[in-house]
Coordinates of C-alpha atoms and ligand atoms in Angstrom, one line a residue:
M293 CA 24.5 -10.9 5.4
K294 CA 24.1 -14.6 5.0
I295 CA 20.6 -15.7 7.1
E296 CA 20.7 -18.8 8.4
L297 CA 17.5 -20.5 9.3
R298 CA 17.1 -23.9 11.4
S299 CA 14.7 -26.1 12.4
A300 CA 14.7 -27.5 15.8
R301 CA 12.1 -30.7 17.0
R302 CA 12.9 -29.6 20.7
S303 CA 11.4 -27.0 22.6
I304 CA 12.9 -23.3 22.9
A305 CA 13.7 -24.3 26.8
E306 CA 16.3 -27.3 25.4
I307 CA 17.9 -25.1 22.8
K308 CA 21.1 -23.4 23.4
A309 CA 21.0 -19.9 21.3
Q310 CA 22.1 -16.5 22.8
L311 CA 19.1 -14.6 22.5
Y312 CA 15.1 -16.5 23.2
A313 CA 12.2 -15.0 22.1
V314 CA 9.2 -16.4 23.4
G315 CA 5.4 -14.9 22.8
V316 CA 3.1 -13.2 25.4
V317 CA -0.7 -13.4 24.5
S318 CA -3.5 -11.3 26.3
G319 CA -0.7 -11.3 29.5
Q320 CA -0.5 -15.0 29.7
L321 CA 2.9 -16.8 28.2
T322 CA 2.5 -18.9 25.8
E323 CA 3.1 -23.1 26.1
A324 CA 6.7 -22.5 24.9
A325 CA 7.3 -19.0 27.1
L326 CA 6.0 -20.9 30.2
E327 CA 8.4 -23.8 29.6
L328 CA 11.3 -21.5 29.1
D329 CA 10.0 -19.7 32.3
Q330 CA 10.8 -22.8 34.6
K331 CA 14.3 -22.9 33.1
L332 CA 14.5 -19.5 34.0
D333 CA 12.8 -19.9 37.7
G334 CA 10.1 -17.9 36.6
A335 CA 11.8 -14.9 36.0
L336 CA 8.9 -13.8 32.8
S337 CA 6.1 -14.8 34.9
R338 CA 7.4 -12.1 37.6
Y339 CA 8.0 -9.6 34.8
L340 CA 4.6 -9.9 33.2
R341 CA 3.4 -9.5 37.5
R342 CA 5.5 -7.1 37.7
T343 CA 5.0 -4.9 34.5
K344 CA 1.3 -6.2 33.7
F345 CA 3.2 -6.4 29.9
R346 CA -0.4 -7.7 28.0
G347 CA 1.5 -8.5 25.0
A348 CA -0.3 -6.5 22.4
E349 CA 0.4 -7.4 18.5
G350 CA 4.1 -6.6 17.7
E351 CA 4.7 -5.0 21.0
V352 CA 8.5 -6.5 22.2
R353 CA 10.3 -6.4 25.5
Y354 CA 13.9 -7.0 26.0
L355 CA 14.9 -8.4 29.0
E356 CA 18.3 -8.6 29.9
L357 CA 17.7 -11.2 32.7
E358 CA 20.5 -12.3 34.7
A359 CA 20.0 -16.0 33.9
H360 CA 19.7 -15.7 30.3
P361 CA 18.7 -12.7 27.7
V362 CA 14.9 -13.0 26.5
L363 CA 12.8 -11.0 24.0
L364 CA 9.2 -11.3 24.8
V365 CA 7.0 -11.0 21.7
G366 CA 3.3 -9.8 21.6
L367 CA 1.4 -11.7 20.1
G368 CA -2.2 -9.9 20.3
M369 CA -5.5 -10.7 20.9
K370 CA -6.4 -14.8 19.3
R371 CA -8.9 -12.9 17.5
H372 CA -8.6 -12.1 13.9
L373 CA -5.8 -14.4 13.7
E374 CA -4.6 -14.8 10.6
L375 CA -1.7 -16.4 9.0
E376 CA 0.3 -13.1 7.8
R377 CA 0.1 -11.9 11.8
V378 CA 3.1 -14.8 11.9
R379 CA 4.9 -14.0 9.2
R380 CA 4.9 -10.1 10.2
L381 CA 6.1 -10.9 14.1
G382 CA 8.6 -12.9 12.5
G383 CA 9.6 -10.0 10.6
L384 CA 9.8 -8.2 13.9
V385 CA 11.7 -10.8 15.8
A386 CA 14.1 -10.5 13.2
R387 CA 14.5 -6.6 13.6
E388 CA 15.0 -6.7 17.3
V389 CA 17.3 -9.3 17.1
L390 CA 19.2 -6.9 14.3
R391 CA 19.1 -3.9 16.4
L392 CA 20.2 -5.2 19.2
G393 CA 23.0 -6.5 18.0
F394 CA 22.4 -10.8 18.6
R395 CA 23.8 -12.6 15.8
E396 CA 21.8 -16.0 17.0
A397 CA 18.4 -16.3 18.3
A398 CA 15.5 -19.6 19.2
V399 CA 12.2 -18.2 18.2
E400 CA 9.0 -20.7 19.2
N401 CA 6.8 -21.4 16.5
F402 CA 4.2 -18.7 16.8
F403 CA 0.5 -20.2 16.9
W404 CA 1.5 -23.7 15.6
E405 CA -1.1 -25.3 17.5
K406 CA -3.9 -23.3 15.3
F407 CA -2.0 -23.4 11.9
G408 CA -0.1 -26.7 11.8
K409 CA 3.6 -26.8 12.8
D410 CA 4.2 -26.8 9.0
E411 CA 2.0 -23.4 7.7
A412 CA 3.1 -21.7 11.4
A413 CA 7.0 -22.5 10.7
Y414 CA 6.9 -21.4 7.2
A415 CA 5.4 -18.4 7.6
L416 CA 7.5 -17.8 10.8
A417 CA 11.2 -18.2 9.0
E418 CA 10.0 -16.2 5.7
G419 CA 9.2 -13.7 8.5
L420 CA 12.3 -14.3 9.9
Y421 CA 14.2 -13.7 6.6
L422 CA 12.7 -11.0 5.5
G423 CA 13.4 -9.0 8.5
S424 CA 16.6 -10.1 8.5
Y425 CA 17.6 -8.3 4.8
V426 CA 19.8 -5.4 4.4
F427 CA 21.0 -3.3 1.7
D428 CA 24.7 -2.2 2.8
R429 CA 27.2 -3.4 0.1
Y430 CA 27.8 0.9 -0.7
K431 CA 28.5 1.1 3.7
S432 CA 31.8 2.0 4.2
E433 CA 31.2 -0.2 7.5
P434 CA 28.6 -2.7 6.0
G435 CA 26.8 -4.1 9.9
A436 CA 26.4 -7.8 10.6
K437 CA 27.7 -10.7 8.3
R438 CA 25.5 -13.3 9.5
V439 CA 22.7 -13.7 11.3
R440 CA 21.3 -17.5 12.5
Y441 CA 17.7 -18.5 14.1
W442 CA 16.4 -21.9 15.4
I443 CA 13.2 -22.2 15.0
A444 CA 11.8 -24.7 18.1
R445 CA 9.4 -27.2 17.6
G446 CA 9.8 -26.1 13.2
R447 CA 9.6 -28.3 10.4
G448 CA 12.5 -28.7 8.9
R449 CA 11.0 -28.8 5.1
A450 CA 8.8 -26.1 5.5
V451 CA 11.6 -23.6 6.6
E452 CA 13.5 -24.9 3.5
A453 CA 10.8 -24.0 1.4
A454 CA 10.3 -20.8 3.2
V455 CA 14.2 -19.8 2.5
R456 CA 13.7 -20.8 -0.9
M457 CA 10.8 -18.3 -1.2
A458 CA 12.6 -15.6 0.9
G459 CA 16.0 -15.3 -0.7
A460 CA 14.6 -15.4 -4.3
T461 CA 12.8 -12.2 -2.5
A462 CA 15.6 -11.2 -1.1
Y463 CA 17.2 -11.6 -4.9
A464 CA 15.1 -9.0 -6.5
R465 CA 15.6 -6.5 -3.7
D466 CA 19.3 -6.3 -4.0
L467 CA 19.0 -6.1 -8.1
V468 CA 15.9 -3.0 -7.1
N469 CA 17.9 -1.4 -4.6
E470 CA 21.1 -1.3 -6.8
P471 CA 22.0 2.4 -8.1
P472 CA 21.3 2.5 -11.9
N473 CA 25.0 3.7 -12.7
A474 CA 25.7 -0.1 -11.4
L475 CA 22.4 -2.1 -12.8
T476 CA 21.9 -0.6 -16.4
P477 CA 20.3 -2.2 -18.8
E478 CA 23.5 -4.6 -20.2
A479 CA 24.0 -5.1 -16.1
L480 CA 20.4 -6.1 -15.7
A481 CA 20.6 -8.7 -18.9
E482 CA 24.5 -10.2 -17.5
A483 CA 22.4 -10.4 -14.0
A484 CA 20.2 -12.8 -15.7
R485 CA 22.9 -14.7 -17.7
G486 CA 24.7 -15.5 -14.3
L487 CA 21.4 -16.8 -12.4
A488 CA 20.9 -18.7 -15.6
R489 CA 24.1 -20.2 -15.6
E490 CA 23.7 -21.1 -12.2
L491 CA 20.8 -22.3 -12.1
G492 CA 21.1 -24.0 -15.6
L493 CA 18.1 -22.2 -17.4
D494 CA 17.8 -21.5 -21.5
V495 CA 19.1 -17.7 -21.8
S496 CA 18.7 -15.7 -24.8
V497 CA 20.0 -11.8 -24.2
L498 CA 19.2 -9.6 -27.8
G499 CA 20.8 -6.2 -28.1
P500 CA 20.0 -3.2 -31.0
E501 CA 20.7 -4.9 -34.1
E502 CA 18.6 -8.2 -33.4
M503 CA 16.2 -5.8 -31.6
E504 CA 16.0 -4.0 -35.2
D505 CA 16.0 -7.3 -37.5
K506 CA 12.6 -7.8 -35.3
G507 CA 11.1 -5.1 -35.8
M508 CA 10.8 -4.2 -32.1
G509 CA 10.5 -0.5 -32.9
A510 CA 9.1 0.5 -29.4
L511 CA 11.8 -0.5 -27.1
L512 CA 14.1 0.4 -29.0
A513 CA 12.6 4.1 -29.1
V514 CA 12.4 4.2 -25.5
G515 CA 16.2 3.2 -25.2
R516 CA 17.0 5.4 -27.8
G517 CA 18.2 8.3 -26.0
S518 CA 20.7 6.7 -24.3
A519 CA 24.1 5.4 -24.0
H520 CA 23.1 2.2 -22.4
P521 CA 21.3 0.5 -25.1
P522 CA 18.5 -2.0 -24.4
R523 CA 18.4 -5.3 -23.9
L524 CA 15.6 -8.0 -24.4
V525 CA 16.3 -11.2 -21.8
H526 CA 14.6 -14.5 -22.8
L527 CA 14.9 -17.3 -19.9
V528 CA 13.2 -20.7 -19.9
Y529 CA 13.1 -23.1 -17.2
R530 CA 11.7 -26.6 -18.8
P531 CA 10.5 -29.2 -16.4
E532 CA 11.9 -32.5 -17.0
G533 CA 9.5 -34.7 -17.4
S534 CA 5.8 -33.6 -19.0
V535 CA 5.4 -30.4 -19.3
R536 CA 1.1 -29.4 -17.1
A537 CA 1.6 -26.0 -18.8
K538 CA 3.4 -23.1 -20.0
V539 CA 3.4 -19.9 -18.2
A540 CA 5.5 -16.4 -19.4
L541 CA 6.6 -14.0 -17.5
V542 CA 6.9 -10.3 -18.8
G543 CA 8.7 -7.5 -16.5
K544 CA 9.1 -4.5 -17.1
G545 CA 12.7 -3.7 -16.8
M546 CA 13.3 0.3 -16.5
T547 CA 17.0 0.8 -15.0
F548 CA 16.0 4.1 -14.4
D549 CA 13.3 6.6 -15.4
T550 CA 13.9 10.2 -15.9
G551 CA 10.7 10.5 -17.5
G552 CA 12.4 11.2 -21.1
Y553 CA 11.5 14.4 -22.6
S554 CA 8.0 14.5 -20.5
L555 CA 10.4 15.1 -18.1
K556 CA 9.2 14.2 -14.4
P557 CA 9.6 16.6 -11.6
R558 CA 12.9 16.6 -9.4
E559 CA 11.0 14.9 -6.6
S560 CA 9.2 11.9 -9.0
M561 CA 12.4 11.1 -9.9
V562 CA 14.1 10.1 -6.6
G563 CA 13.6 6.4 -6.7
M564 CA 12.8 5.4 -9.8
K565 CA 15.6 3.1 -9.9
S566 CA 13.2 0.5 -8.8
D567 CA 11.4 1.1 -12.5
M568 CA 12.8 -2.1 -13.2
A569 CA 10.8 -4.1 -10.1
G570 CA 8.9 -5.9 -12.4
A571 CA 12.0 -7.8 -14.3
A572 CA 13.6 -8.4 -10.5
T573 CA 10.3 -10.0 -9.4
V574 CA 10.7 -12.4 -12.5
L575 CA 13.8 -13.3 -12.1
G576 CA 13.2 -13.8 -8.8
A577 CA 10.0 -16.4 -9.3
M578 CA 12.5 -18.2 -12.0
R579 CA 15.1 -18.8 -9.6
V580 CA 12.2 -20.4 -7.2
V581 CA 10.6 -22.4 -10.1
A582 CA 14.9 -23.2 -10.9
E583 CA 15.7 -24.6 -7.6
A584 CA 11.7 -26.3 -6.8
R585 CA 11.5 -27.7 -9.9
P586 CA 7.4 -27.7 -10.7
S587 CA 6.4 -29.6 -14.0
V588 CA 5.5 -26.1 -15.4
E589 CA 7.4 -24.2 -18.4
V590 CA 8.5 -20.8 -17.9
H591 CA 9.2 -18.5 -20.0
A592 CA 10.8 -15.2 -18.6
V593 CA 11.1 -12.1 -21.0
I594 CA 12.5 -8.6 -19.5
A595 CA 12.6 -5.3 -21.4
A596 CA 15.2 -3.8 -20.2
A597 CA 16.6 0.1 -20.7
E598 CA 17.1 3.4 -19.5
N599 CA 14.5 6.2 -20.0
R600 CA 16.4 9.5 -20.4
I601 CA 17.2 12.9 -22.6
S602 CA 19.7 13.2 -25.3
D603 CA 19.8 14.0 -29.2
R604 CA 18.7 11.0 -29.5
A605 CA 15.9 10.6 -27.6
Y606 CA 12.3 9.9 -28.8
L607 CA 10.0 12.6 -28.6
V608 CA 6.5 13.1 -28.2
D609 CA 4.6 13.1 -31.5
E610 CA 6.9 10.6 -32.6
V611 CA 4.9 7.5 -34.1
I612 CA 6.7 4.1 -33.7
R613 CA 6.1 0.6 -34.9
T614 CA 5.6 -2.0 -32.4
M615 CA 7.1 -5.7 -33.1
S616 CA 3.2 -6.2 -33.8
G617 CA 3.0 -4.1 -36.7
K618 CA 0.5 -1.5 -34.4
T619 CA 1.4 1.6 -34.4
V620 CA 1.9 3.7 -31.7
E621 CA 1.4 8.1 -31.1
V622 CA 4.2 9.2 -28.0
K623 CA 1.6 11.4 -26.4
N624 CA 3.6 11.2 -22.9
T625 CA 7.7 9.7 -23.1
D626 CA 7.2 9.0 -19.2
A627 CA 4.9 6.6 -19.9
E628 CA 7.5 3.9 -21.4
G629 CA 6.8 1.2 -19.3
R630 CA 3.6 0.1 -21.9
L631 CA 5.9 0.9 -24.6
V632 CA 8.8 -1.5 -24.2
L633 CA 6.6 -3.9 -23.3
A634 CA 3.9 -3.7 -25.8
D635 CA 7.2 -5.8 -27.7
A636 CA 7.6 -7.7 -24.7
L637 CA 4.7 -9.5 -24.7
W638 CA 4.3 -9.7 -28.5
Y639 CA 7.3 -11.5 -28.4
A640 CA 6.4 -13.7 -25.5
G641 CA 3.6 -14.5 -27.4
F642 CA 5.8 -16.3 -30.1
E643 CA 5.9 -19.3 -27.1
A644 CA 2.3 -19.7 -27.6
P645 CA 2.0 -19.7 -23.5
D646 CA -1.3 -20.8 -21.8
A647 CA -0.9 -17.4 -19.5
V648 CA 1.0 -15.0 -20.2
I649 CA 1.6 -12.5 -16.6
S650 CA 2.9 -8.6 -16.9
V651 CA 4.6 -7.5 -13.8
A652 CA 5.5 -3.8 -14.3
T653 CA 5.7 -0.8 -11.7
L654 CA 3.2 0.9 -14.6
T655 CA 1.4 3.8 -13.3
G656 CA 1.3 6.2 -10.2
A657 CA -1.8 6.2 -10.9
A658 CA -2.1 2.5 -9.2
R659 CA -0.3 3.8 -6.3
V660 CA -2.9 6.7 -6.0
A661 CA -5.6 4.4 -5.8
L662 CA -4.5 1.3 -3.8
G663 CA -1.7 2.7 -1.7
E664 CA 1.8 1.3 -0.9
R665 CA 1.0 -2.4 0.0
I666 CA -1.6 -3.3 -2.5
A667 CA -0.9 -4.2 -6.2
A668 CA -3.6 -3.8 -9.2
L669 CA -4.5 -7.6 -10.5
Y670 CA -6.3 -6.9 -14.2
A671 CA -7.0 -10.6 -16.0
T672 CA -9.2 -11.7 -18.6
Q673 CA -10.4 -14.4 -17.3
P674 CA -12.1 -15.0 -14.2
R675 CA -10.3 -18.0 -13.3
L676 CA -6.7 -16.8 -13.3
L677 CA -7.3 -13.9 -11.8
E678 CA -8.6 -15.8 -9.0
A679 CA -5.7 -18.4 -9.1
L680 CA -3.4 -15.1 -9.2
R681 CA -5.4 -13.6 -6.1
E682 CA -5.1 -16.9 -4.1
A683 CA -1.4 -17.2 -4.8
G684 CA -0.7 -13.6 -3.1
A685 CA -3.1 -14.1 -0.2
A686 CA -1.2 -16.6 0.9
E687 CA 2.0 -15.1 0.3
G688 CA 0.3 -12.3 2.4
E689 CA 0.7 -10.0 -0.3
T690 CA -2.7 -8.7 -1.5
L691 CA -3.1 -7.9 -5.3
W692 CA -6.6 -6.8 -5.8
P693 CA -8.9 -7.0 -8.7
M694 CA -9.2 -4.0 -11.3
P695 CA -11.4 -3.9 -13.7
L696 CA -10.6 -4.0 -17.6
E697 CA -13.2 -1.5 -19.1
R698 CA -13.7 -1.6 -22.3
A699 CA -15.4 2.0 -22.5
Y700 CA -11.9 3.0 -21.3
R701 CA -10.1 2.1 -24.9
K702 CA -11.2 4.7 -26.6
K703 CA -9.5 7.1 -24.7
L704 CA -6.5 5.6 -26.5
I705 CA -7.6 6.3 -30.0
S706 CA -4.7 8.0 -32.0
H707 CA -5.6 10.3 -34.7
V708 CA -2.1 9.7 -36.7
A709 CA -1.2 5.8 -35.5
D710 CA -3.3 2.7 -34.3
I711 CA -3.3 3.8 -30.5
A712 CA -1.7 6.5 -28.5
N713 CA 0.2 5.5 -25.9
V714 CA -1.7 7.6 -22.8
G715 CA -5.5 8.9 -22.3
D716 CA -6.5 11.3 -20.3
R717 CA -5.6 11.4 -16.0
N718 CA -8.7 8.8 -15.0
G719 CA -8.1 5.9 -14.3
G720 CA -4.8 5.7 -15.7
S721 CA -3.9 2.3 -14.4
I722 CA -6.9 0.7 -16.1
Q723 CA -5.7 2.6 -19.9
A724 CA -2.8 1.0 -19.1
A725 CA -3.5 -2.4 -18.7
L726 CA -6.3 -1.8 -21.7
F727 CA -3.1 -0.8 -23.9
L728 CA -1.1 -4.0 -23.0
A729 CA -3.7 -6.4 -23.6
E730 CA -3.8 -5.1 -27.2
F731 CA -0.2 -6.8 -27.7
V732 CA -1.3 -10.1 -26.2
R733 CA -3.8 -13.0 -26.4
D734 CA -6.2 -14.7 -24.1
P735 CA -5.4 -15.0 -21.1
Y736 CA -3.7 -12.6 -20.0
A737 CA -3.0 -11.4 -16.5
H738 CA -1.0 -8.1 -15.6
L739 CA 0.2 -6.6 -12.5
D740 CA 1.0 -2.9 -11.6
I741 CA 3.7 -2.9 -8.8
A742 CA 4.1 0.4 -8.9
G743 CA 3.0 1.5 -5.1
P744 CA 4.3 -1.6 -3.4
A745 CA 7.4 -2.5 -5.0
F746 CA 9.7 0.5 -3.2
L747 CA 8.7 1.7 -0.2
K748 CA 10.0 4.8 1.6
E749 CA 9.8 3.8 4.7
A750 CA 10.6 0.5 6.8
W751 CA 8.1 -2.1 7.6
E752 CA 7.2 -5.0 9.2
L753 CA 9.2 -6.8 6.5
G754 CA 11.9 -4.9 5.4
P755 CA 13.9 -1.8 5.7
A756 CA 13.0 0.8 3.4
G757 CA 13.3 0.9 -0.5
A758 CA 12.9 -2.6 -2.4
T759 CA 10.1 -5.2 -1.1
G760 CA 10.2 -7.9 -3.7
F761 CA 6.3 -7.9 -3.9
A762 CA 4.8 -10.4 -6.0
T763 CA 8.0 -12.4 -6.0
R764 CA 6.3 -14.9 -3.8
S765 CA 2.7 -14.6 -5.2
L766 CA 4.4 -15.3 -8.6
A767 CA 6.5 -18.1 -7.8
R768 CA 3.4 -19.7 -5.0
Y769 CA 0.7 -19.7 -8.5
L770 CA 3.8 -21.2 -10.7
L771 CA 4.1 -24.5 -7.8
G772 CA 0.5 -24.9 -7.7
L773 CA -0.3 -25.1 -11.4
Ligands
LIG288 N1 7.4 4.5 -13.8 C1 6.4 5.3 -14.0 C2 5.6 4.4 -12.8 C3 5.5 4.6 -11.7 C4 5.4 6.2 -10.5 C5 6.0 4.0 -10.5 C6 5.6 6.0 -9.1 C7 6.6 4.0 -9.1 C8 6.2 4.6 -8.9 C9 5.6 5.1 -15.4 O1 6.5 4.9 -15.8 C10 5.2 6.8 -15.5 O2 5.7 7.6 -15.3 N2 4.0 6.8 -15.9 C11 3.2 7.8 -15.9 C12 2.1 7.3 -16.6 C13 1.4 8.7 -17.3 C14 2.2 9.7 -17.9 C15 0.3 7.9 -18.7 C16 2.3 7.9 -14.9 O3 2.1 7.6 -13.9 O4 2.3 9.6 -14.3
LIG289 ZN1 7.5 6.9 -16.6
LIG290 ZN1 8.6 4.0 -16.0

């Protein structure tokens, strides 16, 4: 689907479009809605009087007026008003526009008086874009090919920035939604190569032989059971002028996670194509960076593999040697993410970055703890933690601080190797983060997106499936450095 967003200086009543979307707050038409009402000879105010539509948050009414079709959008109360509401209302409007079969709509810049035209238009545009997202390339009868929105009293620059962010999120969603028979580790590496070519990034891809040379025993072990060999992808964005900071992003790219010999129960295996969401997020963030061109050097390292069973697959009780030289006792082949990340993090360390950030659908425990809307955030330094949290909040993504509790480190003690890949059931997400921290230097942050990366049901900003969660947070963090 091609999603076009345009900003218009004019008021909504002066724009020509198939459909108008205007707001209602506490039973009152907004200023923009009143202007439109005049043009429509009071049809909107008559409707409000007749139906007592109050406009609770997210409530929408489609009016098939003779003069012109209109979508009345409940904006909710002015109390507890946050910018995120604008984004979600945008998503809601988009989903309604598509459901009704329209290909074009003019939308008022909701609450611009409160947030300013830039901020409001930015959030609204992101919402409209994300809410229009569909993944229908495998449908014999795909839906609409194109949709266009006009944001009345918008701001061109803000809308452009929003399209860049939301476009990259949609790109990440596409990668995650891609089925595992299409998106193998090789295909993921190919996608990264394509991105590099398109945007002028440096790229290198390591296959099993190079990994062998470098001693990446963990990534090799996890990938060994599959006919689709693992890949390690390294992308680099280098700014033109001075470099203010150097950051490495590391993504888990498990293109499918069966659990291996510690096989997942059948219900838990469904959706495990999304186990490369960390990698997709990192690629999405690189897309924004390459387009916005900040003065930060950014390295993206992706560990891509498929975790499955065969006569070659790795076993529990195996001891593997990571690139760092540390040995790991495999106690559970389903805790494979931390293994592949151990090598990827170590590899990223050779760039001597000022900060390393890993993103991974790492533990079911993070989803149990925080649910589907919130990611677990770990950091070795408060400044890094705050910066990421703020970037997330600005994009409406909750990255919640979690403790790197040293006392739990002993759960990972192994009797035969330097460390074990699992401990006990308690604090599983923390144990995983502690494991990863063994393979990087400070400052280090880790995002466990197992909850929000992939949803069973549609939400305000998109359909069921991949969300592209944390793409915008990471990009925003990098652009703010
Ligand atoms: N990919 C899973 C984590 C996951 C679970 C992501 C649910 C998304 C939704 C990961 O590789 C895994 O299986 N982790 C194990 C770790 C355990 C064996 C310590 C888990 O969470 O059960
Ligand atoms: Zn697993
Ligand atoms: Zn996994």
